[in-house]
């Protein structure tokens, strides 16, 4: 229910307000007591919610029956709120563009100390990390380690919101990430959002670069509070981007899923599960780790690998890897 109630949050309705408005739309008209019962709220809170809806032009007291409330027509009432929100957003975008122009003018030749920021504290680091991703317009590049990070909770949400805006993601994860509980499921979700994901044995550091204009790397120290370095456009940023590209070139593309269709014409190719097994093996995972991550039996994984070798006409796993690339089962 929570996801449903928040559909109108963008125009300023909280969960109770949206629930009350939806109920009025469904009922046509309702008294405070009936609506409170339907929403599971005390009557005083329901009445306050209705008054807030009235102030927003979404509800009104019935002129025919005293004590009854009716919903304003959604097409008119919500349309007006959306128009207002669009206008406010346009004004905010204009203000942001003007401020960016002023910033560029002032920072044409920035001082050395303005090229980096040090952010300290778990909350501040998580907030800056979220800002970095949500501010990206074209591409986010990331190196992901298997060590826990204070920003882990916000990361998926930020990626989903950026993906909706068409921001491209290139992500390199170290092998340890694929072996964490739920690791493959999270990577599968990332691939489902259209992200490109590759795997290496180890990445040199956790790193995020947005639009090649700003980067964030952790500052680690035993016993110290979380901290990160935010790097603006500079030679240092170019070096960090070069580091990412070098790791990206050496990483193995990860492929999960595949829609259940065979990879070769005639239905003789590997199915979706075969491709998952193959991709994880090429990423360096053991048979046992693959079985655990895909919730398969170890013998099932080994049987599928044997079937892939027979299908490819090879006798070793090394040959299987080569044939997998040649036949297009996995991306080179």
PDB file of C-alpha atoms in Angstrom, residues 86-329:
ATOM      1  CA  UNK A  86       6.003  22.696 -13.106  1.00  0.00           C
ATOM      2  CA  UNK A  87       6.201  26.477 -12.841  1.00  0.00           C
ATOM      3  CA  UNK A  88       8.090  26.282  -9.542  1.00  0.00           C
ATOM      4  CA  UNK A  89      10.435  23.676 -11.001  1.00  0.00           C
ATOM      5  CA  UNK A  90      11.110  25.850 -14.048  1.00  0.00           C
ATOM      6  CA  UNK A  91      11.929  28.764 -11.764  1.00  0.00           C
ATOM      7  CA  UNK A  92      14.260  26.557  -9.719  1.00  0.00           C
ATOM      8  CA  UNK A  93      15.998  25.302 -12.864  1.00  0.00           C
ATOM      9  CA  UNK A  94      16.453  28.884 -14.067  1.00  0.00           C
ATOM     10  CA  UNK A  95      17.915  29.892 -10.703  1.00  0.00           C
ATOM     11  CA  UNK A  96      20.237  26.865 -10.769  1.00  0.00           C
ATOM     12  CA  UNK A  97      21.438  27.759 -14.277  1.00  0.00           C
ATOM     13  CA  UNK A  98      22.154  31.357 -13.240  1.00  0.00           C
ATOM     14  CA  UNK A  99      24.031  30.224 -10.142  1.00  0.00           C
ATOM     15  CA  UNK A 100      26.029  27.712 -12.206  1.00  0.00           C
ATOM     16  CA  UNK A 101      26.972  30.479 -14.642  1.00  0.00           C
ATOM     17  CA  UNK A 102      28.105  32.704 -11.775  1.00  0.00           C
ATOM     18  CA  UNK A 103      30.037  29.817 -10.255  1.00  0.00           C
ATOM     19  CA  UNK A 104      31.854  29.087 -13.522  1.00  0.00           C
ATOM     20  CA  UNK A 105      32.706  32.751 -13.933  1.00  0.00           C
ATOM     21  CA  UNK A 106      34.142  32.951 -10.436  1.00  0.00           C
ATOM     22  CA  UNK A 107      35.921  29.599 -10.732  1.00  0.00           C
ATOM     23  CA  UNK A 108      37.496  30.112 -14.154  1.00  0.00           C
ATOM     24  CA  UNK A 109      40.857  29.642 -12.454  1.00  0.00           C
ATOM     25  CA  UNK A 110      40.037  28.085  -9.084  1.00  0.00           C
ATOM     26  CA  UNK A 111      42.458  28.081  -6.221  1.00  0.00           C
ATOM     27  CA  UNK A 112      44.150  24.782  -5.525  1.00  0.00           C
ATOM     28  CA  UNK A 113      42.299  24.365  -2.237  1.00  0.00           C
ATOM     29  CA  UNK A 114      38.968  24.746  -4.089  1.00  0.00           C
ATOM     30  CA  UNK A 115      39.597  21.657  -6.222  1.00  0.00           C
ATOM     31  CA  UNK A 116      38.926  19.200  -3.396  1.00  0.00           C
ATOM     32  CA  UNK A 117      36.525  18.965  -0.476  1.00  0.00           C
ATOM     33  CA  UNK A 118      36.852  16.801   2.611  1.00  0.00           C
ATOM     34  CA  UNK A 119      33.486  15.524   3.851  1.00  0.00           C
ATOM     35  CA  UNK A 120      33.402  13.932   7.299  1.00  0.00           C
ATOM     36  CA  UNK A 121      30.737  11.985   9.176  1.00  0.00           C
ATOM     37  CA  UNK A 122      28.595   9.110   7.969  1.00  0.00           C
ATOM     38  CA  UNK A 123      25.497  11.225   7.347  1.00  0.00           C
ATOM     39  CA  UNK A 124      27.402  13.938   5.477  1.00  0.00           C
ATOM     40  CA  UNK A 125      29.225  11.392   3.306  1.00  0.00           C
ATOM     41  CA  UNK A 126      25.980   9.583   2.440  1.00  0.00           C
ATOM     42  CA  UNK A 127      24.259  12.862   1.576  1.00  0.00           C
ATOM     43  CA  UNK A 128      27.140  14.027  -0.643  1.00  0.00           C
ATOM     44  CA  UNK A 129      27.226  10.647  -2.381  1.00  0.00           C
ATOM     45  CA  UNK A 130      23.508  10.904  -3.098  1.00  0.00           C
ATOM     46  CA  UNK A 131      23.942  14.463  -4.400  1.00  0.00           C
ATOM     47  CA  UNK A 132      26.720  13.345  -6.721  1.00  0.00           C
ATOM     48  CA  UNK A 133      24.573  10.703  -8.390  1.00  0.00           C
ATOM     49  CA  UNK A 134      21.338  12.671  -8.534  1.00  0.00           C
ATOM     50  CA  UNK A 135      23.210  15.636 -10.010  1.00  0.00           C
ATOM     51  CA  UNK A 136      24.614  13.555 -12.874  1.00  0.00           C
ATOM     52  CA  UNK A 137      23.131  14.289 -16.290  1.00  0.00           C
ATOM     53  CA  UNK A 138      24.923  11.813 -18.570  1.00  0.00           C
ATOM     54  CA  UNK A 139      27.054   9.118 -16.934  1.00  0.00           C
ATOM     55  CA  UNK A 140      28.125   7.732 -13.577  1.00  0.00           C
ATOM     56  CA  UNK A 141      31.231   5.530 -13.377  1.00  0.00           C
ATOM     57  CA  UNK A 142      31.893   3.553 -10.214  1.00  0.00           C
ATOM     58  CA  UNK A 143      34.345   1.118  -8.659  1.00  0.00           C
ATOM     59  CA  UNK A 144      32.668  -0.943  -5.944  1.00  0.00           C
ATOM     60  CA  UNK A 145      34.474  -2.885  -3.245  1.00  0.00           C
ATOM     61  CA  UNK A 146      33.142  -5.683  -1.085  1.00  0.00           C
ATOM     62  CA  UNK A 147      33.688  -3.723   2.111  1.00  0.00           C
ATOM     63  CA  UNK A 148      30.615  -2.182   3.776  1.00  0.00           C
ATOM     64  CA  UNK A 149      30.131   1.545   3.207  1.00  0.00           C
ATOM     65  CA  UNK A 150      28.070   4.174   4.987  1.00  0.00           C
ATOM     66  CA  UNK A 151      26.343   5.062   1.720  1.00  0.00           C
ATOM     67  CA  UNK A 152      25.129   1.550   0.946  1.00  0.00           C
ATOM     68  CA  UNK A 153      21.547   2.273   1.987  1.00  0.00           C
ATOM     69  CA  UNK A 154      21.155   5.261  -0.334  1.00  0.00           C
ATOM     70  CA  UNK A 155      23.023   3.779  -3.278  1.00  0.00           C
ATOM     71  CA  UNK A 156      20.297   1.665  -4.877  1.00  0.00           C
ATOM     72  CA  UNK A 157      17.662   4.384  -4.572  1.00  0.00           C
ATOM     73  CA  UNK A 158      19.996   6.941  -6.138  1.00  0.00           C
ATOM     74  CA  UNK A 159      20.786   4.606  -9.027  1.00  0.00           C
ATOM     75  CA  UNK A 160      17.110   3.942  -9.690  1.00  0.00           C
ATOM     76  CA  UNK A 161      16.256   7.634  -9.676  1.00  0.00           C
ATOM     77  CA  UNK A 162      19.192   8.479 -11.944  1.00  0.00           C
ATOM     78  CA  UNK A 163      18.325   5.642 -14.326  1.00  0.00           C
ATOM     79  CA  UNK A 164      14.804   7.049 -14.724  1.00  0.00           C
ATOM     80  CA  UNK A 165      16.411  10.267 -16.026  1.00  0.00           C
ATOM     81  CA  UNK A 166      18.444   8.315 -18.586  1.00  0.00           C
ATOM     82  CA  UNK A 167      21.795   8.529 -16.805  1.00  0.00           C
ATOM     83  CA  UNK A 168      24.141   5.753 -17.994  1.00  0.00           C
ATOM     84  CA  UNK A 169      26.012   3.650 -15.426  1.00  0.00           C
ATOM     85  CA  UNK A 170      29.294   1.802 -15.841  1.00  0.00           C
ATOM     86  CA  UNK A 171      30.159  -0.172 -12.724  1.00  0.00           C
ATOM     87  CA  UNK A 172      33.092  -2.416 -11.865  1.00  0.00           C
ATOM     88  CA  UNK A 173      32.660  -4.611  -8.793  1.00  0.00           C
ATOM     89  CA  UNK A 174      35.266  -6.783  -7.162  1.00  0.00           C
ATOM     90  CA  UNK A 175      34.553 -10.486  -7.009  1.00  0.00           C
ATOM     91  CA  UNK A 176      33.819 -10.398  -3.277  1.00  0.00           C
ATOM     92  CA  UNK A 177      30.648  -8.415  -4.026  1.00  0.00           C
ATOM     93  CA  UNK A 178      29.216 -11.300  -6.077  1.00  0.00           C
ATOM     94  CA  UNK A 179      29.691 -13.659  -3.140  1.00  0.00           C
ATOM     95  CA  UNK A 180      27.965 -11.477  -0.539  1.00  0.00           C
ATOM     96  CA  UNK A 181      24.419 -12.488   0.503  1.00  0.00           C
ATOM     97  CA  UNK A 182      22.097 -11.081  -2.130  1.00  0.00           C
ATOM     98  CA  UNK A 183      25.034  -9.815  -4.152  1.00  0.00           C
ATOM     99  CA  UNK A 184      24.016 -11.432  -7.427  1.00  0.00           C
ATOM    100  CA  UNK A 185      20.400 -10.342  -6.935  1.00  0.00           C
ATOM    101  CA  UNK A 186      21.479  -6.704  -6.535  1.00  0.00           C
ATOM    102  CA  UNK A 187      23.728  -6.923  -9.578  1.00  0.00           C
ATOM    103  CA  UNK A 188      20.866  -8.483 -11.523  1.00  0.00           C
ATOM    104  CA  UNK A 189      18.666  -5.523 -10.547  1.00  0.00           C
ATOM    105  CA  UNK A 190      21.378  -3.136 -11.747  1.00  0.00           C
ATOM    106  CA  UNK A 191      21.600  -4.950 -15.081  1.00  0.00           C
ATOM    107  CA  UNK A 192      17.826  -4.795 -15.303  1.00  0.00           C
ATOM    108  CA  UNK A 193      18.035  -1.001 -15.048  1.00  0.00           C
ATOM    109  CA  UNK A 194      20.338  -0.994 -18.067  1.00  0.00           C
ATOM    110  CA  UNK A 195      23.597  -0.556 -16.158  1.00  0.00           C
ATOM    111  CA  UNK A 196      26.806  -2.052 -17.522  1.00  0.00           C
ATOM    112  CA  UNK A 197      28.485  -4.191 -14.859  1.00  0.00           C
ATOM    113  CA  UNK A 198      31.916  -5.802 -14.937  1.00  0.00           C
ATOM    114  CA  UNK A 199      33.865  -7.880 -12.406  1.00  0.00           C
ATOM    115  CA  UNK A 200      37.542  -7.986 -11.365  1.00  0.00           C
ATOM    116  CA  UNK A 201      39.441  -9.764  -8.589  1.00  0.00           C
ATOM    117  CA  UNK A 202      39.933  -6.518  -6.662  1.00  0.00           C
ATOM    118  CA  UNK A 203      39.379  -2.838  -7.280  1.00  0.00           C
ATOM    119  CA  UNK A 204      42.026  -0.408  -5.982  1.00  0.00           C
ATOM    120  CA  UNK A 205      39.505   1.817  -4.181  1.00  0.00           C
ATOM    121  CA  UNK A 206      35.840   2.670  -4.021  1.00  0.00           C
ATOM    122  CA  UNK A 207      35.258   5.473  -6.512  1.00  0.00           C
ATOM    123  CA  UNK A 208      32.356   7.348  -8.092  1.00  0.00           C
ATOM    124  CA  UNK A 209      32.724   9.796 -10.986  1.00  0.00           C
ATOM    125  CA  UNK A 210      29.773  11.839 -12.243  1.00  0.00           C
ATOM    126  CA  UNK A 211      29.837  13.281 -15.774  1.00  0.00           C
ATOM    127  CA  UNK A 212      33.651  13.271 -15.682  1.00  0.00           C
ATOM    128  CA  UNK A 213      33.414  16.537 -13.744  1.00  0.00           C
ATOM    129  CA  UNK A 214      33.309  15.432 -10.113  1.00  0.00           C
ATOM    130  CA  UNK A 215      34.524  12.370  -8.213  1.00  0.00           C
ATOM    131  CA  UNK A 216      34.265  10.953  -4.724  1.00  0.00           C
ATOM    132  CA  UNK A 217      36.692   8.593  -3.014  1.00  0.00           C
ATOM    133  CA  UNK A 218      36.729   7.405   0.602  1.00  0.00           C
ATOM    134  CA  UNK A 219      39.297   8.510   3.128  1.00  0.00           C
ATOM    135  CA  UNK A 220      39.822   5.530   5.411  1.00  0.00           C
ATOM    136  CA  UNK A 221      41.511   5.296   8.756  1.00  0.00           C
ATOM    137  CA  UNK A 222      41.255   2.853  11.621  1.00  0.00           C
ATOM    138  CA  UNK A 223      38.987   4.090  14.333  1.00  0.00           C
ATOM    139  CA  UNK A 224      38.245   7.319  12.489  1.00  0.00           C
ATOM    140  CA  UNK A 225      34.777   8.492  11.523  1.00  0.00           C
ATOM    141  CA  UNK A 226      33.762   8.006   7.871  1.00  0.00           C
ATOM    142  CA  UNK A 227      35.210  10.601   5.529  1.00  0.00           C
ATOM    143  CA  UNK A 228      35.466  11.136   1.796  1.00  0.00           C
ATOM    144  CA  UNK A 229      37.308  13.325  -0.672  1.00  0.00           C
ATOM    145  CA  UNK A 230      35.242  15.143  -3.317  1.00  0.00           C
ATOM    146  CA  UNK A 231      37.382  16.075  -6.328  1.00  0.00           C
ATOM    147  CA  UNK A 232      36.333  18.739  -8.823  1.00  0.00           C
ATOM    148  CA  UNK A 233      37.512  19.100 -12.432  1.00  0.00           C
ATOM    149  CA  UNK A 234      41.296  19.050 -12.348  1.00  0.00           C
ATOM    150  CA  UNK A 235      44.325  16.953 -13.224  1.00  0.00           C
ATOM    151  CA  UNK A 236      43.571  14.814 -10.182  1.00  0.00           C
ATOM    152  CA  UNK A 237      40.069  14.113 -11.472  1.00  0.00           C
ATOM    153  CA  UNK A 238      41.488  13.141 -14.872  1.00  0.00           C
ATOM    154  CA  UNK A 239      43.828  10.708 -13.121  1.00  0.00           C
ATOM    155  CA  UNK A 240      40.937   9.145 -11.213  1.00  0.00           C
ATOM    156  CA  UNK A 241      38.960   8.797 -14.432  1.00  0.00           C
ATOM    157  CA  UNK A 242      42.008   7.210 -16.052  1.00  0.00           C
ATOM    158  CA  UNK A 243      42.173   4.756 -13.150  1.00  0.00           C
ATOM    159  CA  UNK A 244      38.546   3.807 -13.697  1.00  0.00           C
ATOM    160  CA  UNK A 245      39.039   3.283 -17.444  1.00  0.00           C
ATOM    161  CA  UNK A 246      42.080   1.081 -16.834  1.00  0.00           C
ATOM    162  CA  UNK A 247      40.152  -1.127 -14.393  1.00  0.00           C
ATOM    163  CA  UNK A 248      37.139  -1.178 -16.735  1.00  0.00           C
ATOM    164  CA  UNK A 249      39.228  -2.474 -19.659  1.00  0.00           C
ATOM    165  CA  UNK A 250      40.569  -5.382 -17.610  1.00  0.00           C
ATOM    166  CA  UNK A 251      37.223  -6.345 -16.043  1.00  0.00           C
ATOM    167  CA  UNK A 252      34.969  -9.188 -17.218  1.00  0.00           C
ATOM    168  CA  UNK A 253      31.441  -8.209 -18.338  1.00  0.00           C
ATOM    169  CA  UNK A 254      28.715  -9.692 -16.163  1.00  0.00           C
ATOM    170  CA  UNK A 255      25.599 -11.149 -17.779  1.00  0.00           C
ATOM    171  CA  UNK A 256      22.626 -12.332 -15.790  1.00  0.00           C
ATOM    172  CA  UNK A 257      19.147 -13.310 -16.903  1.00  0.00           C
ATOM    173  CA  UNK A 258      18.501 -13.313 -20.623  1.00  0.00           C
ATOM    174  CA  UNK A 259      14.728 -13.623 -20.641  1.00  0.00           C
ATOM    175  CA  UNK A 260      14.836 -17.423 -20.798  1.00  0.00           C
ATOM    176  CA  UNK A 261      15.424 -17.497 -24.551  1.00  0.00           C
ATOM    177  CA  UNK A 262      18.174 -19.634 -26.043  1.00  0.00           C
ATOM    178  CA  UNK A 263      21.215 -17.762 -27.311  1.00  0.00           C
ATOM    179  CA  UNK A 264      21.410 -19.652 -30.611  1.00  0.00           C
ATOM    180  CA  UNK A 265      18.876 -20.140 -33.369  1.00  0.00           C
ATOM    181  CA  UNK A 266      16.933 -23.364 -33.407  1.00  0.00           C
ATOM    182  CA  UNK A 267      16.554 -23.587 -29.606  1.00  0.00           C
ATOM    183  CA  UNK A 268      19.887 -25.421 -29.227  1.00  0.00           C
ATOM    184  CA  UNK A 269      21.696 -22.709 -27.290  1.00  0.00           C
ATOM    185  CA  UNK A 270      22.052 -22.172 -23.536  1.00  0.00           C
ATOM    186  CA  UNK A 271      19.017 -21.032 -21.577  1.00  0.00           C
ATOM    187  CA  UNK A 272      18.879 -18.089 -19.157  1.00  0.00           C
ATOM    188  CA  UNK A 273      20.149 -20.106 -16.189  1.00  0.00           C
ATOM    189  CA  UNK A 274      23.029 -21.499 -18.272  1.00  0.00           C
ATOM    190  CA  UNK A 275      24.042 -17.933 -19.130  1.00  0.00           C
ATOM    191  CA  UNK A 276      23.909 -16.909 -15.469  1.00  0.00           C
ATOM    192  CA  UNK A 277      26.086 -19.858 -14.478  1.00  0.00           C
ATOM    193  CA  UNK A 278      28.535 -19.168 -17.298  1.00  0.00           C
ATOM    194  CA  UNK A 279      28.789 -15.442 -16.569  1.00  0.00           C
ATOM    195  CA  UNK A 280      29.463 -15.978 -12.864  1.00  0.00           C
ATOM    196  CA  UNK A 281      32.066 -18.679 -13.576  1.00  0.00           C
ATOM    197  CA  UNK A 282      33.852 -16.361 -16.012  1.00  0.00           C
ATOM    198  CA  UNK A 283      33.777 -13.716 -13.282  1.00  0.00           C
ATOM    199  CA  UNK A 284      35.885 -16.096 -11.185  1.00  0.00           C
ATOM    200  CA  UNK A 285      33.325 -17.601  -8.843  1.00  0.00           C
ATOM    201  CA  UNK A 286      33.577 -21.253  -7.810  1.00  0.00           C
ATOM    202  CA  UNK A 287      30.900 -23.826  -8.604  1.00  0.00           C
ATOM    203  CA  UNK A 288      29.840 -23.788  -4.954  1.00  0.00           C
ATOM    204  CA  UNK A 289      29.525 -19.975  -4.878  1.00  0.00           C
ATOM    205  CA  UNK A 290      27.516 -19.984  -8.104  1.00  0.00           C
ATOM    206  CA  UNK A 291      25.188 -22.647  -6.710  1.00  0.00           C
ATOM    207  CA  UNK A 292      24.659 -20.632  -3.520  1.00  0.00           C
ATOM    208  CA  UNK A 293      23.999 -17.342  -5.296  1.00  0.00           C
ATOM    209  CA  UNK A 294      21.586 -18.825  -7.839  1.00  0.00           C
ATOM    210  CA  UNK A 295      19.922 -21.106  -5.282  1.00  0.00           C
ATOM    211  CA  UNK A 296      20.865 -24.212  -7.257  1.00  0.00           C
ATOM    212  CA  UNK A 297      22.366 -27.502  -6.182  1.00  0.00           C
ATOM    213  CA  UNK A 298      26.109 -27.956  -6.692  1.00  0.00           C
ATOM    214  CA  UNK A 299      25.499 -30.981  -8.911  1.00  0.00           C
ATOM    215  CA  UNK A 300      23.009 -28.944 -10.953  1.00  0.00           C
ATOM    216  CA  UNK A 301      25.665 -26.298 -11.625  1.00  0.00           C
ATOM    217  CA  UNK A 302      28.237 -28.925 -12.559  1.00  0.00           C
ATOM    218  CA  UNK A 303      25.735 -30.685 -14.811  1.00  0.00           C
ATOM    219  CA  UNK A 304      24.948 -27.428 -16.583  1.00  0.00           C
ATOM    220  CA  UNK A 305      28.633 -26.681 -17.077  1.00  0.00           C
ATOM    221  CA  UNK A 306      29.135 -30.145 -18.548  1.00  0.00           C
ATOM    222  CA  UNK A 307      26.167 -29.558 -20.864  1.00  0.00           C
ATOM    223  CA  UNK A 308      27.648 -26.230 -22.004  1.00  0.00           C
ATOM    224  CA  UNK A 309      30.979 -27.901 -22.742  1.00  0.00           C
ATOM    225  CA  UNK A 310      29.227 -30.553 -24.827  1.00  0.00           C
ATOM    226  CA  UNK A 311      27.203 -27.877 -26.616  1.00  0.00           C
ATOM    227  CA  UNK A 312      30.373 -25.932 -27.420  1.00  0.00           C
ATOM    228  CA  UNK A 313      32.278 -29.090 -28.400  1.00  0.00           C
ATOM    229  CA  UNK A 314      35.126 -28.529 -25.914  1.00  0.00           C
ATOM    230  CA  UNK A 315      36.779 -30.588 -23.197  1.00  0.00           C
ATOM    231  CA  UNK A 316      38.068 -27.930 -20.770  1.00  0.00           C
ATOM    232  CA  UNK A 317      36.569 -24.934 -19.027  1.00  0.00           C
ATOM    233  CA  UNK A 318      39.219 -22.680 -20.520  1.00  0.00           C
ATOM    234  CA  UNK A 319      38.071 -23.705 -23.991  1.00  0.00           C
ATOM    235  CA  UNK A 320      34.470 -23.182 -22.875  1.00  0.00           C
ATOM    236  CA  UNK A 321      35.256 -19.590 -21.908  1.00  0.00           C
ATOM    237  CA  UNK A 322      36.772 -18.916 -25.331  1.00  0.00           C
ATOM    238  CA  UNK A 323      33.848 -20.510 -27.157  1.00  0.00           C
ATOM    239  CA  UNK A 324      31.362 -18.576 -25.022  1.00  0.00           C
ATOM    240  CA  UNK A 325      32.853 -15.318 -26.301  1.00  0.00           C
ATOM    241  CA  UNK A 326      33.094 -16.565 -29.867  1.00  0.00           C
ATOM    242  CA  UNK A 327      29.472 -17.728 -29.937  1.00  0.00           C
ATOM    243  CA  UNK A 328      28.168 -14.534 -28.311  1.00  0.00           C
ATOM    244  CA  UNK A 329      26.895 -16.275 -25.188  1.00  0.00           C
TER     245      UNK A 329
END
